[in-house]
Amino acid sequence: MITCPLCGHKEEVILTDSCQFFYQCRNCNKMIRPKGQDCCIFCSYVTVPSPSI
Ligand SMILES: [Zn+2]
């Protein structure tokens, strides 16, 4: 699950084999980007660890 930092919408995401830098929220249609030094949105917003590269 990913939680949109802008509107708080929770949504299921499919984890891919690689990091995903952007994610578009289906609720507010804003592009979510990683926080700070995080390499991908999974690191910032998803509760499971990012898949390794
Ligand atoms: Zn949103």
Tab-separated table of N, CA and C and ligand atoms in Angstrom:
chain	number	residue	atom	x	y	z
A	1	MET	N	0.837	-1.196	0.000
A	1	MET	CA	0.000	0.000	0.000
A	1	MET	C	0.875	1.250	0.000
A	2	ILE	N	0.445	2.192	-0.786
A	2	ILE	CA	1.129	3.476	-0.781
A	2	ILE	C	0.141	4.517	-0.277
A	3	THR	N	0.652	5.442	0.520
A	3	THR	CA	-0.201	6.510	1.015
A	3	THR	C	0.210	7.817	0.364
A	4	CYS	N	-0.714	8.430	-0.298
A	4	CYS	CA	-0.428	9.709	-0.941
A	4	CYS	C	-0.169	10.766	0.125
A	5	PRO	N	0.967	11.446	0.073
A	5	PRO	CA	1.294	12.454	1.074
A	5	PRO	C	0.489	13.731	0.892
A	6	LEU	N	-0.155	13.854	-0.223
A	6	LEU	CA	-0.874	15.085	-0.534
A	6	LEU	C	-2.333	15.041	-0.093
A	7	CYS	N	-2.969	13.903	-0.327
A	7	CYS	CA	-4.388	13.809	0.009
A	7	CYS	C	-4.691	12.701	1.006
A	8	GLY	N	-3.686	11.886	1.327
A	8	GLY	CA	-3.880	10.829	2.305
A	8	GLY	C	-4.541	9.579	1.740
A	9	HIS	N	-4.761	9.567	0.459
A	9	HIS	CA	-5.392	8.420	-0.187
A	9	HIS	C	-4.470	7.204	-0.136
A	10	LYS	N	-5.040	6.079	0.240
A	10	LYS	CA	-4.261	4.845	0.286
A	10	LYS	C	-4.615	3.995	-0.918
A	11	GLU	N	-3.615	3.439	-1.514
A	11	GLU	CA	-3.842	2.685	-2.730
A	11	GLU	C	-2.863	1.524	-2.814
A	12	GLU	N	-3.337	0.442	-3.382
A	12	GLU	CA	-2.439	-0.689	-3.573
A	12	GLU	C	-1.548	-0.432	-4.767
A	13	VAL	N	-0.310	-0.782	-4.628
A	13	VAL	CA	0.612	-0.648	-5.746
A	13	VAL	C	1.230	-2.002	-6.042
A	14	ILE	N	1.563	-2.183	-7.277
A	14	ILE	CA	2.256	-3.406	-7.667
A	14	ILE	C	3.746	-3.122	-7.649
A	15	LEU	N	4.439	-3.857	-6.790
A	15	LEU	CA	5.878	-3.651	-6.722
A	15	LEU	C	6.547	-4.304	-7.921
A	16	THR	N	7.325	-3.513	-8.589
A	16	THR	CA	8.025	-4.031	-9.760
A	16	THR	C	9.436	-4.458	-9.358
A	17	ASP	N	10.184	-4.923	-10.294
A	17	ASP	CA	11.535	-5.391	-10.016
A	17	ASP	C	12.513	-4.260	-9.748
A	18	SER	N	12.139	-3.086	-10.175
A	18	SER	CA	13.060	-1.972	-10.001
A	18	SER	C	12.364	-0.832	-9.257
A	19	CYS	N	13.152	0.129	-8.854
A	19	CYS	CA	12.614	1.276	-8.157
A	19	CYS	C	11.761	2.117	-9.099
A	20	GLN	N	10.755	2.718	-8.528
A	20	GLN	CA	9.895	3.591	-9.307
A	20	GLN	C	9.991	4.986	-8.706
A	21	PHE	N	10.394	5.929	-9.504
A	21	PHE	CA	10.673	7.253	-8.966
A	21	PHE	C	9.420	8.109	-8.834
A	22	PHE	N	8.501	7.933	-9.757
A	22	PHE	CA	7.281	8.714	-9.691
A	22	PHE	C	6.073	7.813	-9.561
A	23	TYR	N	5.068	8.357	-8.923
A	23	TYR	CA	3.809	7.627	-8.853
A	23	TYR	C	2.684	8.642	-8.934
A	24	GLN	N	1.695	8.347	-9.747
A	24	GLN	CA	0.578	9.273	-9.855
A	24	GLN	C	-0.591	8.783	-9.028
A	25	CYS	N	-0.999	9.620	-8.101
A	25	CYS	CA	-2.123	9.285	-7.233
A	25	CYS	C	-3.406	9.269	-8.050
A	26	ARG	N	-4.191	8.234	-7.878
A	26	ARG	CA	-5.440	8.149	-8.638
A	26	ARG	C	-6.528	9.025	-8.044
A	27	ASN	N	-6.342	9.437	-6.823
A	27	ASN	CA	-7.358	10.262	-6.184
A	27	ASN	C	-7.199	11.738	-6.527
A	28	CYS	N	-5.995	12.259	-6.383
A	28	CYS	CA	-5.770	13.690	-6.630
A	28	CYS	C	-4.969	13.933	-7.913
A	29	ASN	N	-4.527	12.838	-8.534
A	29	ASN	CA	-3.794	12.933	-9.802
A	29	ASN	C	-2.499	13.722	-9.728
A	30	LYS	N	-1.956	13.873	-8.517
A	30	LYS	CA	-0.680	14.534	-8.377
A	30	LYS	C	0.440	13.507	-8.491
A	31	MET	N	1.561	13.962	-8.985
A	31	MET	CA	2.725	13.105	-9.051
A	31	MET	C	3.403	13.068	-7.687
A	32	ILE	N	3.576	11.868	-7.185
A	32	ILE	CA	4.260	11.697	-5.913
A	32	ILE	C	5.730	11.440	-6.208
A	33	ARG	N	6.583	12.150	-5.486
A	33	ARG	CA	8.020	11.936	-5.643
A	33	ARG	C	8.613	11.480	-4.317
A	34	PRO	N	9.777	10.843	-4.364
A	34	PRO	CA	10.405	10.386	-3.121
A	34	PRO	C	10.762	11.559	-2.220
A	35	LYS	N	10.769	11.282	-0.936
A	35	LYS	CA	11.181	12.288	0.035
A	35	LYS	C	12.692	12.354	0.098
A	36	GLY	N	13.219	13.546	0.184
A	36	GLY	CA	14.633	13.747	0.466
A	36	GLY	C	15.563	12.890	-0.366
A	37	GLN	N	16.336	12.081	0.347
A	37	GLN	CA	17.373	11.287	-0.294
A	37	GLN	C	16.869	9.931	-0.775
A	38	ASP	N	15.614	9.644	-0.561
A	38	ASP	CA	15.112	8.330	-0.939
A	38	ASP	C	15.212	8.111	-2.439
A	39	CYS	N	15.490	6.861	-2.796
A	39	CYS	CA	15.744	6.548	-4.201
A	39	CYS	C	14.467	6.327	-4.982
A	40	CYS	N	13.402	6.007	-4.296
A	40	CYS	CA	12.165	5.747	-5.021
A	40	CYS	C	10.971	5.927	-4.088
A	41	ILE	N	9.818	5.945	-4.670
A	41	ILE	CA	8.608	6.162	-3.876
A	41	ILE	C	8.332	5.034	-2.906
A	42	PHE	N	8.840	3.852	-3.228
A	42	PHE	CA	8.629	2.741	-2.315
A	42	PHE	C	9.339	2.991	-0.990
A	43	CYS	N	10.534	3.562	-1.075
A	43	CYS	CA	11.289	3.867	0.141
A	43	CYS	C	10.548	4.888	1.000
A	44	SER	N	9.910	5.837	0.339
A	44	SER	CA	9.307	6.941	1.070
A	44	SER	C	7.916	6.638	1.597
A	45	TYR	N	7.128	5.937	0.815
A	45	TYR	CA	5.709	5.884	1.126
A	45	TYR	C	5.109	4.505	1.303
A	46	VAL	N	5.841	3.487	0.922
A	46	VAL	CA	5.283	2.150	1.030
A	46	VAL	C	5.845	1.470	2.266
A	47	THR	N	5.032	0.672	2.910
A	47	THR	CA	5.431	0.088	4.181
A	47	THR	C	6.375	-1.085	4.031
A	48	VAL	N	6.475	-1.636	2.838
A	48	VAL	CA	7.430	-2.711	2.629
A	48	VAL	C	8.704	-2.144	2.029
A	49	PRO	N	9.825	-2.803	2.268
A	49	PRO	CA	11.090	-2.285	1.740
A	49	PRO	C	11.107	-2.257	0.220
A	50	SER	N	11.867	-1.326	-0.297
A	50	SER	CA	12.032	-1.226	-1.736
A	50	SER	C	12.697	-2.477	-2.285
A	51	PRO	N	12.255	-2.929	-3.441
A	51	PRO	CA	12.952	-4.067	-4.057
A	51	PRO	C	14.375	-3.683	-4.419
A	52	SER	N	15.272	-4.616	-4.264
A	52	SER	CA	16.662	-4.305	-4.573
A	52	SER	C	16.849	-4.190	-6.073
A	53	ILE	N	17.838	-3.458	-6.433
A	53	ILE	CA	18.070	-3.197	-7.849
A	53	ILE	C	18.705	-4.413	-8.521
B	1	ZN	ZN	-3.346	11.983	-3.678
